[in-house]
Amino acid sequence: MNQKVRGASLCSRCDEPAVVFQRDARRHLCAVHFMADLESRVTDTIKTRRMIMEGDRVVVAISGGKDSTALLLLLSRLLPAWQNVQLIAITIDEGIAGYREATVKAAEDLAHRLGIEYHCIAFPDLFGDSLDVLLKGRETLACSICGILRRKALVVAAQRAGATKLATGHNLDDEAQSVFMNALRGDLPRLIRNSGADSKGRFIPRIKPLSFISEKEIAAYLVLKNAWNELPECPYTRYALRREVRSILSDFEYRHPGTMLHLMESKEKIERSCAGPLFSAPLRTCRTCGDPSSGDLCQVCLLLRSLGR
Amino acid sequence: MKLILSDHDERIIEHCPATVEQILLEAGINPLDVLVSRNGNLISEDTVVGDEDEIRVIRIAHGG
Ligand SMILES: [Zn+2]
Ligand SMILES: [Zn+2]
């Protein structure tokens, strides 16, 4: 018997051996049908949630890691069918030694290979120093500090590029982890603030076209597209609560399929019923930088001040 | 059957034929955290592998 087929189930849509088994749909798919299915689900997410419209300039944040690599590959493949939508790829170089050099290179190479306009923006240019330097002695807070500064850096980069949308590669696992973490912290407002709902004309809307695709599916897509790269992992993740949550949720998803999707659905329900009241308070502007802010100083200026900047 | 782990560690698994899923669970790996290939081709977790097979585990590390 054919080496490829031995012991394998066949695709539900053709006679090729399956490369994935989708547990929720109880469906086997071969390489070709799996990639087509994933692409049509992403298209669906973008269309039904009106993430990208005619005339949009979409800035895609690419880290060189697998999720954003998959996002750029997918968008560059799907968007030519849309009416005059432009893609621009941007990397934030936080300055993390032993990790960022290789990933920035991968991001840049990918954008060039796809013929997409590319920019890289570095922490020292925006905040005076690299993340490594800013973090000295506060390594355990790395992910929350980096998260705040990255978000700001992305907005600046997107504004400079004239973006009308800012796309990130967050996948279903990431989103489910965020919902779970915010619930654990009792921080519901943050859950909603992180979403694209806070546009109101003052922010560039954030879109997450992969938010219904699991991390495993993204990895499989990259392997099948010959775009799987073994790149270094961010050295700071070992301090992250997310790492624990990831493992817990992954076990839970395995034993109770659909867990992550249910967390996402909860988030969307909360968004629908709370977005109004939460955002009815008038936005203020930061005393130092003039950015929209909920208090006297914005989160970034507060943070930089606490870091002695 | 030979199981090649993501850290290049190799193990010989005796109780074949078995599904990829059974083998991963036996090795303490959550099937959702990895992809598995045989001769360079991805295979689904319910694929039955035999003694003559060599399967490779690709860990889906977190990397943004
Ligand atoms: Zn097929
Ligand atoms: Zn400010």
PDB file of N, CA and C in Angstrom, chain A residues 120-175:
ATOM      1  N   CYS A 120       9.924  48.669   9.656  1.00  0.00           N
ATOM      2  CA  CYS A 120      10.262  48.149  10.983  1.00  0.00           C
ATOM      3  C   CYS A 120      10.433  49.353  11.894  1.00  0.00           C
ATOM      4  N   ILE A 121       9.849  49.289  13.072  1.00  0.00           N
ATOM      5  CA  ILE A 121       9.939  50.412  13.987  1.00  0.00           C
ATOM      6  C   ILE A 121      10.472  49.877  15.322  1.00  0.00           C
ATOM      7  N   ALA A 122      11.483  50.570  15.871  1.00  0.00           N
ATOM      8  CA  ALA A 122      12.202  50.027  17.028  1.00  0.00           C
ATOM      9  C   ALA A 122      11.903  50.791  18.315  1.00  0.00           C
ATOM     10  N   PHE A 123      11.855  50.075  19.425  1.00  0.00           N
ATOM     11  CA  PHE A 123      11.585  50.688  20.733  1.00  0.00           C
ATOM     12  C   PHE A 123      12.465  51.903  21.034  1.00  0.00           C
ATOM     13  N   PRO A 124      13.792  51.822  20.806  1.00  0.00           N
ATOM     14  CA  PRO A 124      14.631  52.985  21.142  1.00  0.00           C
ATOM     15  C   PRO A 124      14.153  54.262  20.444  1.00  0.00           C
ATOM     16  N   ASP A 125      13.652  54.151  19.213  1.00  0.00           N
ATOM     17  CA  ASP A 125      13.173  55.334  18.494  1.00  0.00           C
ATOM     18  C   ASP A 125      11.946  55.944  19.157  1.00  0.00           C
ATOM     19  N   LEU A 126      11.135  55.104  19.808  1.00  0.00           N
ATOM     20  CA  LEU A 126       9.889  55.586  20.393  1.00  0.00           C
ATOM     21  C   LEU A 126      10.008  55.864  21.880  1.00  0.00           C
ATOM     22  N   PHE A 127      10.727  54.987  22.581  1.00  0.00           N
ATOM     23  CA  PHE A 127      10.730  55.060  24.043  1.00  0.00           C
ATOM     24  C   PHE A 127      12.117  55.311  24.621  1.00  0.00           C
ATOM     25  N   GLY A 128      13.105  55.558  23.777  1.00  0.00           N
ATOM     26  CA  GLY A 128      14.438  55.903  24.262  1.00  0.00           C
ATOM     27  C   GLY A 128      15.369  54.729  24.468  1.00  0.00           C
ATOM     28  N   ASP A 129      14.829  53.525  24.706  1.00  0.00           N
ATOM     29  CA  ASP A 129      15.684  52.365  24.945  1.00  0.00           C
ATOM     30  C   ASP A 129      15.009  51.075  24.482  1.00  0.00           C
ATOM     31  N   SER A 130      15.819  50.043  24.393  1.00  0.00           N
ATOM     32  CA  SER A 130      15.279  48.729  24.023  1.00  0.00           C
ATOM     33  C   SER A 130      14.537  48.141  25.224  1.00  0.00           C
ATOM     34  N   LEU A 131      13.658  47.155  24.946  1.00  0.00           N
ATOM     35  CA  LEU A 131      12.923  46.513  26.029  1.00  0.00           C
ATOM     36  C   LEU A 131      13.887  45.910  27.047  1.00  0.00           C
ATOM     37  N   ASP A 132      14.942  45.260  26.573  1.00  0.00           N
ATOM     38  CA  ASP A 132      15.919  44.650  27.482  1.00  0.00           C
ATOM     39  C   ASP A 132      16.415  45.668  28.513  1.00  0.00           C
ATOM     40  N   VAL A 133      16.720  46.878  28.058  1.00  0.00           N
ATOM     41  CA  VAL A 133      17.236  47.914  28.962  1.00  0.00           C
ATOM     42  C   VAL A 133      16.110  48.433  29.869  1.00  0.00           C
ATOM     43  N   LEU A 134      14.949  48.707  29.272  1.00  0.00           N
ATOM     44  CA  LEU A 134      13.824  49.232  30.060  1.00  0.00           C
ATOM     45  C   LEU A 134      13.421  48.272  31.184  1.00  0.00           C
ATOM     46  N   LEU A 135      13.637  46.975  30.939  1.00  0.00           N
ATOM     47  CA  LEU A 135      13.139  45.954  31.869  1.00  0.00           C
ATOM     48  C   LEU A 135      14.078  45.615  33.011  1.00  0.00           C
ATOM     49  N   LYS A 136      15.311  46.047  32.917  1.00  0.00           N
ATOM     50  CA  LYS A 136      16.326  45.655  33.904  1.00  0.00           C
ATOM     51  C   LYS A 136      15.760  45.613  35.336  1.00  0.00           C
ATOM     52  N   GLY A 137      15.798  44.414  35.936  1.00  0.00           N
ATOM     53  CA  GLY A 137      15.309  44.260  37.308  1.00  0.00           C
ATOM     54  C   GLY A 137      13.810  44.051  37.407  1.00  0.00           C
ATOM     55  N   ARG A 138      13.117  44.123  36.281  1.00  0.00           N
ATOM     56  CA  ARG A 138      11.657  43.948  36.307  1.00  0.00           C
ATOM     57  C   ARG A 138      11.229  42.847  35.332  1.00  0.00           C
ATOM     58  N   GLU A 139      12.128  41.888  35.131  1.00  0.00           N
ATOM     59  CA  GLU A 139      11.889  40.864  34.111  1.00  0.00           C
ATOM     60  C   GLU A 139      10.567  40.123  34.297  1.00  0.00           C
ATOM     61  N   THR A 140      10.150  39.957  35.567  1.00  0.00           N
ATOM     62  CA  THR A 140       8.916  39.188  35.786  1.00  0.00           C
ATOM     63  C   THR A 140       7.685  39.931  35.247  1.00  0.00           C
ATOM     64  N   LEU A 141       7.831  41.244  35.023  1.00  0.00           N
ATOM     65  CA  LEU A 141       6.704  42.023  34.492  1.00  0.00           C
ATOM     66  C   LEU A 141       6.795  42.197  32.976  1.00  0.00           C
ATOM     67  N   ALA A 142       7.753  41.470  32.383  1.00  0.00           N
ATOM     68  CA  ALA A 142       8.069  41.690  30.966  1.00  0.00           C
ATOM     69  C   ALA A 142       6.838  41.762  30.069  1.00  0.00           C
ATOM     70  N   CYS A 143       5.956  40.763  30.171  1.00  0.00           N
ATOM     71  CA  CYS A 143       4.867  40.691  29.195  1.00  0.00           C
ATOM     72  C   CYS A 143       3.858  41.818  29.346  1.00  0.00           C
ATOM     73  N   SER A 144       3.586  42.252  30.581  1.00  0.00           N
ATOM     74  CA  SER A 144       2.615  43.337  30.694  1.00  0.00           C
ATOM     75  C   SER A 144       3.243  44.658  30.256  1.00  0.00           C
ATOM     76  N   ILE A 145       4.510  44.883  30.603  1.00  0.00           N
ATOM     77  CA  ILE A 145       5.176  46.116  30.172  1.00  0.00           C
ATOM     78  C   ILE A 145       5.326  46.139  28.649  1.00  0.00           C
ATOM     79  N   CYS A 146       5.816  45.043  28.112  1.00  0.00           N
ATOM     80  CA  CYS A 146       6.011  44.955  26.665  1.00  0.00           C
ATOM     81  C   CYS A 146       4.672  45.112  25.939  1.00  0.00           C
ATOM     82  N   GLY A 147       3.624  44.521  26.502  1.00  0.00           N
ATOM     83  CA  GLY A 147       2.305  44.584  25.874  1.00  0.00           C
ATOM     84  C   GLY A 147       1.822  46.010  25.715  1.00  0.00           C
ATOM     85  N   ILE A 148       1.988  46.809  26.774  1.00  0.00           N
ATOM     86  CA  ILE A 148       1.543  48.208  26.737  1.00  0.00           C
ATOM     87  C   ILE A 148       2.353  49.004  25.708  1.00  0.00           C
ATOM     88  N   LEU A 149       3.679  48.797  25.728  1.00  0.00           N
ATOM     89  CA  LEU A 149       4.533  49.555  24.816  1.00  0.00           C
ATOM     90  C   LEU A 149       4.355  49.110  23.364  1.00  0.00           C
ATOM     91  N   ARG A 150       4.186  47.812  23.172  1.00  0.00           N
ATOM     92  CA  ARG A 150       3.962  47.298  21.811  1.00  0.00           C
ATOM     93  C   ARG A 150       2.684  47.859  21.203  1.00  0.00           C
ATOM     94  N   ARG A 151       1.638  47.897  22.043  1.00  0.00           N
ATOM     95  CA  ARG A 151       0.354  48.385  21.544  1.00  0.00           C
ATOM     96  C   ARG A 151       0.509  49.825  21.057  1.00  0.00           C
ATOM     97  N   LYS A 152       1.217  50.613  21.870  1.00  0.00           N
ATOM     98  CA  LYS A 152       1.461  52.004  21.497  1.00  0.00           C
ATOM     99  C   LYS A 152       2.291  52.083  20.214  1.00  0.00           C
ATOM    100  N   ALA A 153       3.343  51.266  20.160  1.00  0.00           N
ATOM    101  CA  ALA A 153       4.225  51.276  18.991  1.00  0.00           C
ATOM    102  C   ALA A 153       3.456  50.922  17.723  1.00  0.00           C
ATOM    103  N   LEU A 154       2.551  49.964  17.857  1.00  0.00           N
ATOM    104  CA  LEU A 154       1.751  49.546  16.702  1.00  0.00           C
ATOM    105  C   LEU A 154       0.848  50.668  16.220  1.00  0.00           C
ATOM    106  N   VAL A 155       0.250  51.378  17.156  1.00  0.00           N
ATOM    107  CA  VAL A 155      -0.644  52.472  16.781  1.00  0.00           C
ATOM    108  C   VAL A 155       0.149  53.570  16.069  1.00  0.00           C
ATOM    109  N   VAL A 156       1.325  53.906  16.625  1.00  0.00           N
ATOM    110  CA  VAL A 156       2.161  54.930  15.983  1.00  0.00           C
ATOM    111  C   VAL A 156       2.553  54.479  14.582  1.00  0.00           C
ATOM    112  N   ALA A 157       3.001  53.233  14.469  1.00  0.00           N
ATOM    113  CA  ALA A 157       3.422  52.710  13.171  1.00  0.00           C
ATOM    114  C   ALA A 157       2.255  52.721  12.183  1.00  0.00           C
ATOM    115  N   ALA A 158       1.077  52.344  12.667  1.00  0.00           N
ATOM    116  CA  ALA A 158      -0.099  52.289  11.804  1.00  0.00           C
ATOM    117  C   ALA A 158      -0.500  53.692  11.347  1.00  0.00           C
ATOM    118  N   GLN A 159      -0.432  54.660  12.274  1.00  0.00           N
ATOM    119  CA  GLN A 159      -0.766  56.039  11.909  1.00  0.00           C
ATOM    120  C   GLN A 159       0.207  56.559  10.859  1.00  0.00           C
ATOM    121  N   ARG A 160       1.507  56.287  11.085  1.00  0.00           N
ATOM    122  CA  ARG A 160       2.516  56.757  10.128  1.00  0.00           C
ATOM    123  C   ARG A 160       2.282  56.164   8.747  1.00  0.00           C
ATOM    124  N   ALA A 161       1.795  54.935   8.708  1.00  0.00           N
ATOM    125  CA  ALA A 161       1.588  54.269   7.418  1.00  0.00           C
ATOM    126  C   ALA A 161       0.233  54.633   6.807  1.00  0.00           C
ATOM    127  N   GLY A 162      -0.510  55.494   7.483  1.00  0.00           N
ATOM    128  CA  GLY A 162      -1.820  55.892   6.971  1.00  0.00           C
ATOM    129  C   GLY A 162      -2.844  54.771   6.986  1.00  0.00           C
ATOM    130  N   ALA A 163      -2.736  53.905   7.991  1.00  0.00           N
ATOM    131  CA  ALA A 163      -3.611  52.731   8.055  1.00  0.00           C
ATOM    132  C   ALA A 163      -5.046  53.108   8.397  1.00  0.00           C
ATOM    133  N   THR A 164      -5.988  52.352   7.826  1.00  0.00           N
ATOM    134  CA  THR A 164      -7.381  52.472   8.241  1.00  0.00           C
ATOM    135  C   THR A 164      -7.772  51.268   9.104  1.00  0.00           C
ATOM    136  N   LYS A 165      -6.949  50.198   9.057  1.00  0.00           N
ATOM    137  CA  LYS A 165      -7.161  49.019   9.894  1.00  0.00           C
ATOM    138  C   LYS A 165      -5.800  48.506  10.347  1.00  0.00           C
ATOM    139  N   LEU A 166      -5.785  47.934  11.543  1.00  0.00           N
ATOM    140  CA  LEU A 166      -4.557  47.340  12.057  1.00  0.00           C
ATOM    141  C   LEU A 166      -4.838  45.865  12.342  1.00  0.00           C
ATOM    142  N   ALA A 167      -4.195  44.986  11.563  1.00  0.00           N
ATOM    143  CA  ALA A 167      -4.472  43.546  11.684  1.00  0.00           C
ATOM    144  C   ALA A 167      -3.374  42.842  12.466  1.00  0.00           C
ATOM    145  N   THR A 168      -3.775  42.003  13.413  1.00  0.00           N
ATOM    146  CA  THR A 168      -2.797  41.212  14.157  1.00  0.00           C
ATOM    147  C   THR A 168      -3.136  39.723  14.025  1.00  0.00           C
ATOM    148  N   GLY A 169      -2.127  38.893  14.302  1.00  0.00           N
ATOM    149  CA  GLY A 169      -2.258  37.460  14.056  1.00  0.00           C
ATOM    150  C   GLY A 169      -2.852  36.641  15.195  1.00  0.00           C
ATOM    151  N   HIS A 170      -3.485  37.297  16.174  1.00  0.00           N
ATOM    152  CA  HIS A 170      -4.050  36.542  17.296  1.00  0.00           C
ATOM    153  C   HIS A 170      -4.949  35.406  16.823  1.00  0.00           C
ATOM    154  N   ASN A 171      -4.708  34.225  17.370  1.00  0.00           N
ATOM    155  CA  ASN A 171      -5.504  33.067  16.978  1.00  0.00           C
ATOM    156  C   ASN A 171      -6.507  32.716  18.081  1.00  0.00           C
ATOM    157  N   LEU A 172      -7.272  31.658  17.824  1.00  0.00           N
ATOM    158  CA  LEU A 172      -8.310  31.253  18.779  1.00  0.00           C
ATOM    159  C   LEU A 172      -7.735  30.965  20.169  1.00  0.00           C
ATOM    160  N   ASP A 173      -6.577  30.292  20.201  1.00  0.00           N
ATOM    161  CA  ASP A 173      -5.961  29.976  21.496  1.00  0.00           C
ATOM    162  C   ASP A 173      -5.595  31.252  22.246  1.00  0.00           C
ATOM    163  N   ASP A 174      -4.980  32.212  21.535  1.00  0.00           N
ATOM    164  CA  ASP A 174      -4.598  33.490  22.165  1.00  0.00           C
ATOM    165  C   ASP A 174      -5.820  34.194  22.737  1.00  0.00           C
ATOM    166  N   GLU A 175      -6.872  34.235  21.922  1.00  0.00           N
ATOM    167  CA  GLU A 175      -8.065  34.961  22.327  1.00  0.00           C
ATOM    168  C   GLU A 175      -8.727  34.293  23.531  1.00  0.00           C
TER     169      GLU A 175
END
